[in-house]
mmCIF file of C-alpha atoms and ligand atoms in Angstrom:
data_model
loop_
_atom_site.group_PDB
_atom_site.id
_atom_site.type_symbol
_atom_site.label_atom_id
_atom_site.label_comp_id
_atom_site.label_asym_id
_atom_site.label_seq_id
_atom_site.Cartn_x
_atom_site.Cartn_y
_atom_site.Cartn_z
ATOM 1 C CA MET A 123 -11.260 -17.514 -5.542
ATOM 2 C CA VAL A 124 -11.360 -13.967 -6.780
ATOM 3 C CA ALA A 125 -12.813 -13.077 -10.110
ATOM 4 C CA VAL A 126 -11.359 -11.056 -12.899
ATOM 5 C CA GLY A 127 -13.242 -7.823 -13.122
ATOM 6 C CA GLY A 128 -15.311 -7.579 -16.289
ATOM 7 C CA VAL A 129 -14.494 -11.095 -17.398
ATOM 8 C CA PRO A 130 -17.278 -13.599 -17.014
ATOM 9 C CA ALA A 131 -15.261 -15.771 -14.612
ATOM 10 C CA ARG A 132 -17.151 -15.776 -11.346
ATOM 11 C CA MET A 133 -20.284 -17.922 -11.013
ATOM 12 C CA SER A 134 -23.180 -16.004 -9.654
ATOM 13 C CA ALA A 135 -24.402 -17.283 -6.377
ATOM 14 C CA SER A 136 -27.842 -18.058 -7.775
ATOM 15 C CA SER A 137 -26.674 -19.933 -10.792
ATOM 16 C CA THR A 138 -27.228 -23.692 -10.689
ATOM 17 C CA VAL A 139 -24.205 -25.393 -12.324
ATOM 18 C CA LEU A 140 -22.643 -28.823 -12.222
ATOM 19 C CA PRO A 141 -19.658 -29.088 -9.771
ATOM 20 C CA GLU A 142 -17.404 -29.953 -12.714
ATOM 21 C CA LYS A 143 -18.383 -26.727 -14.480
ATOM 22 C CA ALA A 144 -17.653 -24.749 -11.275
ATOM 23 C CA THR A 145 -14.222 -26.404 -11.022
ATOM 24 C CA HIS A 146 -13.551 -25.560 -14.659
ATOM 25 C CA GLN A 147 -14.484 -21.907 -14.088
ATOM 26 C CA GLN A 148 -12.411 -21.595 -10.978
ATOM 27 C CA THR A 149 -9.423 -23.140 -12.876
ATOM 28 C CA ARG A 150 -9.916 -20.698 -15.644
ATOM 29 C CA THR A 151 -10.095 -17.685 -13.243
ATOM 30 C CA PHE A 152 -6.926 -18.902 -11.551
ATOM 31 C CA ASN A 153 -5.097 -19.324 -14.961
ATOM 32 C CA GLN A 154 -6.250 -15.919 -16.104
ATOM 33 C CA GLN A 155 -4.628 -14.431 -12.889
ATOM 34 C CA LEU A 156 -1.439 -16.370 -13.706
ATOM 35 C CA VAL A 157 -1.336 -14.753 -17.051
ATOM 36 C CA LEU A 158 -2.144 -11.219 -15.738
ATOM 37 C CA ARG A 159 0.377 -11.505 -12.982
ATOM 38 C CA ALA A 160 3.174 -12.646 -15.244
ATOM 39 C CA LEU A 161 2.423 -9.758 -17.632
ATOM 40 C CA HIS A 162 2.153 -7.288 -14.723
ATOM 41 C CA ASP A 163 5.596 -8.346 -13.286
ATOM 42 C CA HIS A 164 7.529 -9.058 -16.634
ATOM 43 C CA SER A 165 5.946 -7.128 -19.583
ATOM 44 C CA PRO A 166 6.249 -7.318 -22.449
ATOM 45 C CA LEU A 167 5.917 -11.028 -23.128
ATOM 46 C CA SER A 168 4.967 -13.247 -26.018
ATOM 47 C CA ARG A 169 2.444 -16.036 -25.809
ATOM 48 C CA ALA A 170 5.365 -18.486 -25.825
ATOM 49 C CA ASP A 171 7.050 -16.613 -22.947
ATOM 50 C CA LEU A 172 3.707 -16.740 -21.011
ATOM 51 C CA ALA A 173 3.422 -20.530 -21.595
ATOM 52 C CA ARG A 174 6.936 -20.991 -20.190
ATOM 53 C CA LEU A 175 6.396 -18.695 -17.233
ATOM 54 C CA THR A 176 3.019 -19.984 -16.160
ATOM 55 C CA GLY A 177 3.463 -23.698 -17.082
ATOM 56 C CA LEU A 178 0.206 -23.614 -19.114
ATOM 57 C CA THR A 179 -0.008 -25.147 -22.566
ATOM 58 C CA ARG A 180 0.294 -22.797 -25.547
ATOM 59 C CA THR A 181 -3.342 -23.591 -26.543
ATOM 60 C CA SER A 182 -4.522 -22.534 -23.007
ATOM 61 C CA VAL A 183 -2.410 -19.373 -23.135
ATOM 62 C CA GLY A 184 -3.821 -18.475 -26.603
ATOM 63 C CA ASP A 185 -7.344 -18.895 -25.396
ATOM 64 C CA LEU A 186 -6.827 -16.990 -22.103
ATOM 65 C CA VAL A 187 -5.049 -14.134 -23.930
ATOM 66 C CA GLY A 188 -7.918 -13.902 -26.376
ATOM 67 C CA THR A 189 -10.414 -13.465 -23.499
ATOM 68 C CA LEU A 190 -8.249 -11.009 -21.623
ATOM 69 C CA ILE A 191 -7.766 -8.855 -24.882
ATOM 70 C CA ASP A 192 -11.484 -8.930 -25.439
ATOM 71 C CA ALA A 193 -12.069 -7.796 -21.868
ATOM 72 C CA GLY A 194 -9.598 -4.898 -22.446
ATOM 73 C CA LEU A 195 -7.279 -5.985 -19.733
ATOM 74 C CA ILE A 196 -4.206 -6.780 -21.866
ATOM 75 C CA GLU A 197 -3.021 -5.472 -25.217
ATOM 76 C CA GLU A 198 -0.518 -6.135 -28.012
ATOM 77 C CA VAL A 199 2.522 -3.864 -28.103
ATOM 78 C CA GLY A 200 4.446 -4.732 -31.239
ATOM 79 C CA ARG A 201 6.705 -7.559 -32.123
ATOM 80 C CA GLY A 202 9.690 -9.116 -30.343
ATOM 81 C CA ARG A 203 12.803 -10.740 -31.791
ATOM 82 C CA SER A 204 12.433 -14.025 -33.663
ATOM 83 C CA SER A 205 14.136 -17.130 -32.440
ATOM 84 C CA GLY A 206 13.823 -18.781 -35.883
ATOM 85 C CA GLY A 207 10.169 -18.609 -37.086
ATOM 86 C CA LYS A 208 7.769 -15.610 -37.258
ATOM 87 C CA THR A 209 8.517 -12.717 -34.969
ATOM 88 C CA PRO A 210 6.374 -13.046 -31.868
ATOM 89 C CA ILE A 211 3.626 -10.558 -30.867
ATOM 90 C CA LEU A 212 4.347 -9.046 -27.497
ATOM 91 C CA LEU A 213 1.700 -8.431 -24.863
ATOM 92 C CA ARG A 214 1.303 -6.343 -21.784
ATOM 93 C CA VAL A 215 -1.358 -5.389 -19.184
ATOM 94 C CA ALA A 216 -3.365 -2.514 -20.806
ATOM 95 C CA PRO A 217 -2.451 0.381 -18.405
ATOM 96 C CA ASP A 218 -5.930 1.966 -18.950
ATOM 97 C CA GLY A 219 -7.846 -1.301 -19.314
ATOM 98 C CA ARG A 220 -9.374 -0.378 -15.886
ATOM 99 C CA HIS A 221 -9.175 2.646 -13.707
ATOM 100 C CA LEU A 222 -9.710 2.514 -9.987
ATOM 101 C CA ILE A 223 -10.196 4.932 -7.125
ATOM 102 C CA GLY A 224 -7.553 4.947 -4.333
ATOM 103 C CA LEU A 225 -8.222 6.808 -1.050
ATOM 104 C CA ASP A 226 -5.809 7.944 1.691
ATOM 105 C CA LEU A 227 -7.922 8.845 4.700
ATOM 106 C CA GLY A 228 -5.191 10.723 6.527
ATOM 107 C CA GLU A 229 -5.567 12.583 9.792
ATOM 108 C CA ALA A 230 -5.257 16.076 8.498
ATOM 109 C CA GLN A 231 -6.755 15.592 4.972
ATOM 110 C CA PHE A 232 -8.440 12.972 2.893
ATOM 111 C CA SER A 233 -6.790 12.364 -0.468
ATOM 112 C CA GLY A 234 -8.229 10.462 -3.344
ATOM 113 C CA ALA A 235 -7.023 9.617 -6.864
ATOM 114 C CA VAL A 236 -8.055 7.910 -10.050
ATOM 115 C CA VAL A 237 -5.323 5.284 -10.756
ATOM 116 C CA ASN A 238 -4.605 3.017 -13.717
ATOM 117 C CA LEU A 239 -3.357 -0.560 -13.709
ATOM 118 C CA ASN A 240 0.319 0.697 -13.963
ATOM 119 C CA GLY A 241 -0.114 2.621 -10.702
ATOM 120 C CA ASP A 242 -0.122 6.023 -12.630
ATOM 121 C CA ILE A 243 -2.077 8.727 -10.805
ATOM 122 C CA LEU A 244 -4.418 10.241 -13.457
ATOM 123 C CA ARG A 245 -6.181 12.788 -11.221
ATOM 124 C CA SER A 246 -6.158 13.570 -7.521
ATOM 125 C CA ILE A 247 -8.199 15.479 -5.117
ATOM 126 C CA HIS A 248 -7.379 16.604 -1.496
ATOM 127 C CA LEU A 249 -10.069 17.600 1.061
ATOM 128 C CA PRO A 250 -9.022 19.103 4.390
ATOM 129 C CA LEU A 251 -10.475 17.221 7.358
ATOM 130 C CA ASP A 252 -10.717 20.448 9.569
ATOM 131 C CA GLY A 253 -11.057 18.459 12.741
ATOM 132 C CA ARG A 254 -14.044 16.329 11.442
ATOM 133 C CA ASP A 255 -14.360 12.865 12.717
ATOM 134 C CA GLY A 256 -17.094 10.140 13.176
ATOM 135 C CA ASP A 257 -20.067 10.545 10.793
ATOM 136 C CA ALA A 258 -18.871 13.890 9.480
ATOM 137 C CA ALA A 259 -15.522 12.203 8.388
ATOM 138 C CA LEU A 260 -17.606 9.432 6.702
ATOM 139 C CA GLU A 261 -19.546 12.101 4.805
ATOM 140 C CA LEU A 262 -16.232 13.497 3.584
ATOM 141 C CA VAL A 263 -15.350 10.090 2.202
ATOM 142 C CA PHE A 264 -18.481 10.119 0.183
ATOM 143 C CA GLU A 265 -17.825 13.664 -1.007
ATOM 144 C CA LEU A 266 -14.385 12.569 -2.185
ATOM 145 C CA VAL A 267 -15.592 9.442 -4.061
ATOM 146 C CA ASP A 268 -18.471 11.412 -5.681
ATOM 147 C CA ALA A 269 -15.947 14.027 -6.955
ATOM 148 C CA LEU A 270 -13.596 11.378 -8.394
ATOM 149 C CA ARG A 271 -16.450 9.320 -9.984
ATOM 150 C CA ALA A 272 -17.895 12.414 -11.640
ATOM 151 C CA ASP A 273 -14.684 12.621 -13.612
ATOM 152 C CA ASP A 274 -14.280 9.024 -14.505
ATOM 153 C CA ARG A 275 -17.220 6.672 -14.914
ATOM 154 C CA SER A 276 -15.725 4.333 -17.451
ATOM 155 C CA HIS A 277 -14.110 1.032 -16.497
ATOM 156 C CA LEU A 278 -13.937 1.591 -12.806
ATOM 157 C CA LEU A 279 -12.645 -1.559 -11.139
ATOM 158 C CA GLY A 280 -13.586 -0.468 -7.663
ATOM 159 C CA ILE A 281 -12.396 1.565 -4.632
ATOM 160 C CA GLY A 282 -9.258 0.898 -2.496
ATOM 161 C CA VAL A 283 -9.119 2.664 0.859
ATOM 162 C CA GLY A 284 -6.201 3.155 3.265
ATOM 163 C CA ALA A 285 -7.133 4.482 6.688
ATOM 164 C CA PRO A 286 -5.371 4.867 10.034
ATOM 165 C CA GLY A 287 -6.318 2.298 12.736
ATOM 166 C CA ILE A 288 -6.999 -1.385 13.118
ATOM 167 C CA ILE A 289 -8.730 -2.707 9.995
ATOM 168 C CA ASP A 290 -10.129 -6.066 9.213
ATOM 169 C CA THR A 291 -9.451 -6.294 5.512
ATOM 170 C CA ARG A 292 -11.413 -9.452 5.202
ATOM 171 C CA THR A 293 -14.737 -7.742 6.104
ATOM 172 C CA GLY A 294 -13.724 -4.130 5.333
ATOM 173 C CA THR A 295 -14.431 -3.106 8.919
ATOM 174 C CA VAL A 296 -12.502 -0.289 10.682
ATOM 175 C CA ARG A 297 -12.320 -1.765 14.149
ATOM 176 C CA TRP A 298 -10.718 1.330 15.725
ATOM 177 C CA SER A 299 -9.410 4.508 14.348
ATOM 178 C CA VAL A 300 -8.334 7.983 15.525
ATOM 179 C CA LEU A 301 -11.004 9.184 13.113
ATOM 180 C CA ASN A 302 -13.332 8.249 15.927
ATOM 181 C CA TRP A 303 -14.677 5.218 14.101
ATOM 182 C CA ALA A 304 -15.317 1.942 15.908
ATOM 183 C CA GLU A 305 -16.536 -1.261 14.183
ATOM 184 C CA LEU A 306 -17.407 0.926 11.153
ATOM 185 C CA ARG A 307 -18.357 -1.338 8.175
ATOM 186 C CA LEU A 308 -16.619 1.039 5.751
ATOM 187 C CA GLY A 309 -16.141 -1.427 2.980
ATOM 188 C CA PRO A 310 -19.740 -2.774 2.844
ATOM 189 C CA GLU A 311 -21.154 0.771 3.157
ATOM 190 C CA LEU A 312 -19.068 1.938 0.159
ATOM 191 C CA GLU A 313 -19.934 -1.145 -1.840
ATOM 192 C CA GLU A 314 -23.597 -0.553 -1.325
ATOM 193 C CA ARG A 315 -23.550 3.118 -2.070
ATOM 194 C CA TYR A 316 -21.474 2.862 -5.217
ATOM 195 C CA GLY A 317 -22.211 -0.624 -6.493
ATOM 196 C CA MET A 318 -18.631 -1.646 -6.993
ATOM 197 C CA PRO A 319 -15.993 -3.739 -5.106
ATOM 198 C CA VAL A 320 -14.208 -2.049 -2.199
ATOM 199 C CA ALA A 321 -10.951 -3.046 -0.374
ATOM 200 C CA VAL A 322 -9.968 -1.441 2.905
ATOM 201 C CA ALA A 323 -6.515 -1.655 4.676
ATOM 202 C CA ASN A 324 -4.539 0.023 7.370
ATOM 203 C CA ASP A 325 -2.523 2.928 5.877
ATOM 204 C CA SER A 326 0.849 1.601 6.777
ATOM 205 C CA HIS A 327 -0.043 -1.864 5.404
ATOM 206 C CA ALA A 328 -1.115 -0.120 2.256
ATOM 207 C CA ALA A 329 2.235 1.653 2.039
ATOM 208 C CA ALA A 330 3.966 -1.790 2.114
ATOM 209 C CA LEU A 331 1.732 -3.073 -0.677
ATOM 210 C CA ALA A 332 2.493 -0.032 -2.859
ATOM 211 C CA GLU A 333 6.226 -0.643 -2.620
ATOM 212 C CA LEU A 334 5.804 -4.337 -3.188
ATOM 213 C CA THR A 335 3.405 -4.020 -6.154
ATOM 214 C CA PHE A 336 4.655 -1.022 -8.051
ATOM 215 C CA PHE A 337 8.270 -0.272 -7.026
ATOM 216 C CA ARG A 338 10.357 -3.356 -6.150
ATOM 217 C CA ARG A 339 11.735 -5.530 -8.867
ATOM 218 C CA PRO A 340 12.555 -8.232 -8.246
ATOM 219 C CA ARG A 341 9.889 -8.439 -5.532
ATOM 220 C CA PRO A 342 11.595 -9.034 -2.212
ATOM 221 C CA ASN A 343 10.128 -12.027 -0.284
ATOM 222 C CA ASN A 344 10.268 -10.072 2.949
ATOM 223 C CA LEU A 345 9.905 -6.349 3.412
ATOM 224 C CA ILE A 346 9.230 -3.823 6.189
ATOM 225 C CA VAL A 347 7.912 -0.417 5.235
ATOM 226 C CA ILE A 348 7.809 2.043 8.148
ATOM 227 C CA ARG A 349 5.637 5.080 7.695
ATOM 228 C CA VAL A 350 6.409 8.139 9.807
ATOM 229 C CA GLY A 351 3.871 10.865 9.441
ATOM 230 C CA ARG A 352 1.422 12.155 11.957
ATOM 231 C CA GLY A 353 1.661 8.677 13.397
ATOM 232 C CA VAL A 354 4.139 5.860 13.176
ATOM 233 C CA GLY A 355 3.295 2.450 11.778
ATOM 234 C CA ALA A 356 4.794 -0.412 9.813
ATOM 235 C CA GLY A 357 3.526 -2.701 6.986
ATOM 236 C CA ILE A 358 5.209 -6.076 7.108
ATOM 237 C CA ILE A 359 5.475 -8.380 4.069
ATOM 238 C CA LEU A 360 6.557 -11.901 4.919
ATOM 239 C CA ASN A 361 6.989 -14.635 2.256
ATOM 240 C CA GLY A 362 5.576 -12.303 -0.385
ATOM 241 C CA GLN A 363 2.326 -11.676 1.515
ATOM 242 C CA LEU A 364 1.136 -8.862 3.810
ATOM 243 C CA PHE A 365 1.257 -9.999 7.363
ATOM 244 C CA GLN A 366 -1.586 -8.516 9.271
ATOM 245 C CA GLY A 367 -1.271 -10.444 12.581
ATOM 246 C CA ASP A 368 -4.111 -12.287 14.369
ATOM 247 C CA GLY A 369 -6.061 -9.128 15.054
ATOM 248 C CA TYR A 370 -4.971 -6.954 12.043
ATOM 249 C CA GLY A 371 -2.749 -4.920 14.248
ATOM 250 C CA ALA A 372 0.738 -6.183 12.989
ATOM 251 C CA GLY A 373 3.156 -3.241 12.614
ATOM 252 C CA GLU A 374 1.465 -0.950 15.174
ATOM 253 C CA PHE A 375 4.812 -0.302 16.740
ATOM 254 C CA GLY A 376 4.144 3.461 17.123
ATOM 255 C CA HIS A 377 2.462 2.589 20.408
ATOM 256 C CA ILE A 378 5.253 0.629 22.088
ATOM 257 C CA SER A 379 6.369 2.403 25.313
ATOM 258 C CA MET A 380 9.741 3.967 25.265
ATOM 259 C CA THR A 381 11.891 4.225 28.458
ATOM 260 C CA GLY A 382 11.910 7.665 29.941
ATOM 261 C CA ALA A 383 9.064 8.999 27.807
ATOM 262 C CA GLU A 384 5.919 10.291 29.578
ATOM 263 C CA ALA A 385 3.970 12.406 27.157
ATOM 264 C CA PRO A 386 0.245 11.284 26.848
ATOM 265 C CA CYS A 387 -0.500 9.521 23.621
ATOM 266 C CA ARG A 388 -3.850 9.695 21.698
ATOM 267 C CA CYS A 389 -4.154 5.943 22.214
ATOM 268 C CA GLY A 390 -4.715 6.615 25.964
ATOM 269 C CA LYS A 391 -1.246 5.365 27.118
ATOM 270 C CA GLU A 392 1.894 7.401 27.861
ATOM 271 C CA GLY A 393 5.388 7.487 26.478
ATOM 272 C CA CYS A 394 4.627 5.810 23.050
ATOM 273 C CA LEU A 395 7.293 5.959 20.333
ATOM 274 C CA GLU A 396 4.802 8.045 18.386
ATOM 275 C CA THR A 397 4.876 10.750 21.101
ATOM 276 C CA ILE A 398 8.556 11.125 20.417
ATOM 277 C CA THR A 399 9.245 10.519 16.762
ATOM 278 C CA SER A 400 6.118 11.307 14.713
ATOM 279 C CA MET A 401 5.852 14.506 12.660
ATOM 280 C CA ARG A 402 3.164 15.757 14.931
ATOM 281 C CA ALA A 403 5.324 15.220 18.011
ATOM 282 C CA LEU A 404 8.355 16.901 16.378
ATOM 283 C CA VAL A 405 6.396 19.933 15.225
ATOM 284 C CA ASP A 406 5.072 20.324 18.850
ATOM 285 C CA ALA A 407 8.515 19.923 20.364
ATOM 286 C CA ALA A 408 10.102 22.340 17.839
ATOM 287 C CA GLY A 409 7.328 24.922 18.643
ATOM 288 C CA THR A 410 8.467 25.014 22.273
ATOM 289 C CA LEU A 411 12.056 25.706 21.204
ATOM 290 C CA GLU A 412 11.267 28.067 18.413
ATOM 291 C CA PRO A 413 7.662 29.508 18.500
ATOM 292 C CA SER A 414 7.835 30.495 14.836
ATOM 293 C CA ILE A 415 7.704 26.814 13.903
ATOM 294 C CA THR A 416 4.065 25.736 13.535
ATOM 295 C CA ASP A 417 4.056 23.132 10.834
ATOM 296 C CA GLU A 418 6.029 20.420 9.021
ATOM 297 C CA GLY A 419 7.479 22.819 6.438
ATOM 298 C CA GLY A 420 8.807 25.072 9.137
ATOM 299 C CA LEU A 421 10.264 22.218 11.018
ATOM 300 C CA VAL A 422 12.038 20.660 7.989
ATOM 301 C CA ALA A 423 13.451 24.108 6.953
ATOM 302 C CA ALA A 424 14.682 24.685 10.479
ATOM 303 C CA PHE A 425 16.328 21.326 10.570
ATOM 304 C CA LEU A 426 18.021 21.704 7.168
ATOM 305 C CA ALA A 427 19.119 25.254 8.154
ATOM 306 C CA ASP A 428 20.757 23.806 11.360
ATOM 307 C CA VAL A 429 18.708 26.031 13.654
ATOM 308 C CA THR A 430 20.091 25.690 17.165
ATOM 309 C CA GLY A 431 18.340 23.000 19.112
ATOM 310 C CA ILE A 432 16.058 21.863 16.329
ATOM 311 C CA ARG A 433 18.584 19.755 14.584
ATOM 312 C CA ARG A 434 19.613 17.951 17.830
ATOM 313 C CA MET A 435 16.012 17.354 18.808
ATOM 314 C CA VAL A 436 15.071 15.855 15.415
ATOM 315 C CA LEU A 437 18.176 13.594 15.361
ATOM 316 C CA ASP A 438 17.513 12.509 18.962
ATOM 317 C CA ALA A 439 14.069 11.339 17.920
ATOM 318 C CA ALA A 440 15.578 9.531 14.909
ATOM 319 C CA ARG A 441 17.907 7.783 17.357
ATOM 320 C CA GLN A 442 14.911 6.453 19.341
ATOM 321 C CA LEU A 443 13.077 5.463 16.069
ATOM 322 C CA GLY A 444 16.269 3.659 15.037
ATOM 323 C CA VAL A 445 16.378 1.560 18.274
ATOM 324 C CA ALA A 446 12.776 0.511 17.682
ATOM 325 C CA VAL A 447 13.527 -0.355 13.978
ATOM 326 C CA GLY A 448 16.385 -2.450 15.352
ATOM 327 C CA TRP A 449 13.869 -4.418 17.507
ATOM 328 C CA LEU A 450 11.750 -5.132 14.433
ATOM 329 C CA ILE A 451 14.807 -6.372 12.541
ATOM 330 C CA GLY A 452 15.899 -8.441 15.522
ATOM 331 C CA VAL A 453 12.501 -10.099 15.729
ATOM 332 C CA LEU A 454 11.875 -10.663 12.016
ATOM 333 C CA ASN A 455 15.392 -10.681 10.380
ATOM 334 C CA VAL A 456 13.900 -8.929 7.363
ATOM 335 C CA GLN A 457 16.781 -7.491 5.274
ATOM 336 C CA HIS A 458 14.848 -4.823 3.348
ATOM 337 C CA VAL A 459 13.526 -1.902 5.474
ATOM 338 C CA LEU A 460 12.069 1.143 3.892
ATOM 339 C CA LEU A 461 11.092 4.473 5.524
ATOM 340 C CA VAL A 462 8.293 6.503 3.917
ATOM 341 C CA GLY A 463 6.384 9.641 4.724
ATOM 342 C CA PRO A 464 7.105 13.316 5.269
ATOM 343 C CA VAL A 465 10.227 12.454 7.406
ATOM 344 C CA ALA A 466 12.025 11.698 4.155
ATOM 345 C CA LYS A 467 12.314 15.492 3.775
ATOM 346 C CA PHE A 468 14.856 15.477 6.597
ATOM 347 C CA GLY A 469 17.165 13.679 4.155
ATOM 348 C CA GLY A 470 20.351 11.576 4.490
ATOM 349 C CA ASP A 471 21.513 12.812 7.904
ATOM 350 C CA TRP A 472 18.285 11.789 9.496
ATOM 351 C CA LEU A 473 18.352 8.430 7.663
ATOM 352 C CA ASP A 474 21.951 7.797 8.789
ATOM 353 C CA GLU A 475 20.943 8.415 12.462
ATOM 354 C CA VAL A 476 18.070 5.884 12.140
ATOM 355 C CA ARG A 477 20.413 3.374 10.466
ATOM 356 C CA ARG A 478 23.195 3.804 12.908
ATOM 357 C CA HIS A 479 20.983 3.138 15.973
ATOM 358 C CA ALA A 480 18.967 0.395 14.342
ATOM 359 C CA ARG A 481 22.076 -1.510 13.484
ATOM 360 C CA ALA A 482 23.586 -0.839 16.962
ATOM 361 C CA SER A 483 20.542 -2.470 18.583
ATOM 362 C CA VAL A 484 20.624 -5.865 16.883
ATOM 363 C CA LEU A 485 23.087 -8.784 16.475
ATOM 364 C CA PRO A 486 25.912 -7.482 14.309
ATOM 365 C CA LEU A 487 25.489 -10.249 11.680
ATOM 366 C CA LEU A 488 21.760 -9.246 11.212
ATOM 367 C CA ALA A 489 22.727 -5.570 11.104
ATOM 368 C CA ARG A 490 25.364 -6.228 8.445
ATOM 369 C CA ASP A 491 22.954 -7.809 6.015
ATOM 370 C CA THR A 492 20.097 -5.310 6.438
ATOM 371 C CA GLN A 493 19.453 -2.396 4.090
ATOM 372 C CA ILE A 494 17.568 0.605 5.460
ATOM 373 C CA GLU A 495 16.551 3.053 2.786
ATOM 374 C CA PHE A 496 13.882 5.670 1.944
ATOM 375 C CA GLY A 497 10.970 4.193 -0.064
ATOM 376 C CA HIS A 498 10.321 5.136 -3.682
ATOM 377 C CA VAL A 499 6.977 6.777 -3.124
ATOM 378 C CA GLN A 500 6.154 9.368 -0.521
ATOM 379 C CA ASP A 501 3.062 11.457 -1.030
ATOM 380 C CA ASP A 502 0.950 8.979 -2.825
ATOM 381 C CA VAL A 503 2.087 5.807 -1.037
ATOM 382 C CA VAL A 504 -1.165 5.065 0.704
ATOM 383 C CA VAL A 505 -3.412 5.884 -2.342
ATOM 384 C CA LEU A 506 -1.283 3.487 -4.425
ATOM 385 C CA GLY A 507 -1.163 0.798 -1.758
ATOM 386 C CA ALA A 508 -4.922 0.810 -1.442
ATOM 387 C CA SER A 509 -5.173 0.589 -5.229
ATOM 388 C CA ALA A 510 -2.769 -2.429 -5.149
ATOM 389 C CA LEU A 511 -4.953 -4.154 -2.621
ATOM 390 C CA LEU A 512 -8.043 -3.774 -4.785
ATOM 391 C CA MET A 513 -6.071 -4.909 -7.835
ATOM 392 C CA GLU A 514 -5.016 -8.016 -6.016
ATOM 393 C CA GLN A 515 -8.502 -8.780 -4.862
ATOM 394 C CA GLN A 516 -10.095 -8.214 -8.254
ATOM 395 C CA LEU A 517 -7.306 -9.228 -10.694
ATOM 396 C CA GLY A 518 -4.900 -11.268 -8.634
ATOM 397 C CA LEU A 519 -1.990 -8.909 -9.451
ATOM 398 C CA ALA A 520 -0.376 -8.815 -6.109
ATOM 399 C CA LEU A 521 -0.093 -11.314 -3.284
ATOM 400 C CA VAL A 522 -2.262 -10.718 -0.261
ATOM 401 C CA ARG A 523 -4.245 -13.477 1.397
HETATM 402 ZN ZN1 ZN B 568 0.080 5.305 21.830
#
């Protein structure tokens, strides 16, 4: 059972209470989460609406709403239409009732932001990694959090972190990462240093949570979010919950081997999908064709300007990504597939190439019913997803178990 931040709902480990009392508190926490979640997904709502949506009695709802208003987590926003008697007072989650810190520990830079409960980014900071890894990269995480906290000490709910690699979200441990971290207890280290709750997730898993929590209404039951940046990875939502796999590596399909590909991959293998279709691979390949292209901006500009050879090379990589996306669709039959990350800058022609080859590589009936689109958020998708994970763990607003 997770507790509502700031609301006296969680029993302290040292308190001696009767089991019946503990059960009552757990029920109360659960009911608070029901109310918060209903408001998060369907605001604004009256108390009567809440009773109908949650199945709680009006008396219980009135009591819970009072507690949540006192805690600053929800607020009144005027009156709705009357259905006979008095006009009802409408409620919503107070957007600034809590702030939280979201981090995106990317491979080129670390980004962090102060985010509110609406998923609005209030302030953000970007620090270049400059090749740092291991302990030096961890120091940079501290620097980032220190800078964000200096600006906002009030009502911080905690810290959500998205990082590349295999991450045990249960214990906040980075099991392996290209940042040269192995079995790093990142969550506990940050919790101890800053004295607030911390949630840690793989960056592509975080991207899927961002889309699910902030940008998809109604929430799809199943969703695949594929992030193509310096690496390639997917976040998979099944039955409304993030599917992490038995070893937290679900969606690591950037390291499946592609026929005919031989380039060495940073994972130690050769011919991974990532060595063909990631932004890093595309920039490198473009540089051999056109030496003036040295970064993503130059690559995208050359693609859009139809520079000889570049367009074909990028679309050829899109074709291979499409085939791999088709495999995912064939295995999971998920009908909503979103692509996020800097590749979105290539635009519709790139997306069409991915779509065409994804659909061509699965059973036609599955292909017909599957939508492949760009996601809603691009630059901040990991920051928002890490924030969503923390909100779920502290407030029960999303669905991750
Ligand atoms: Zn690899």
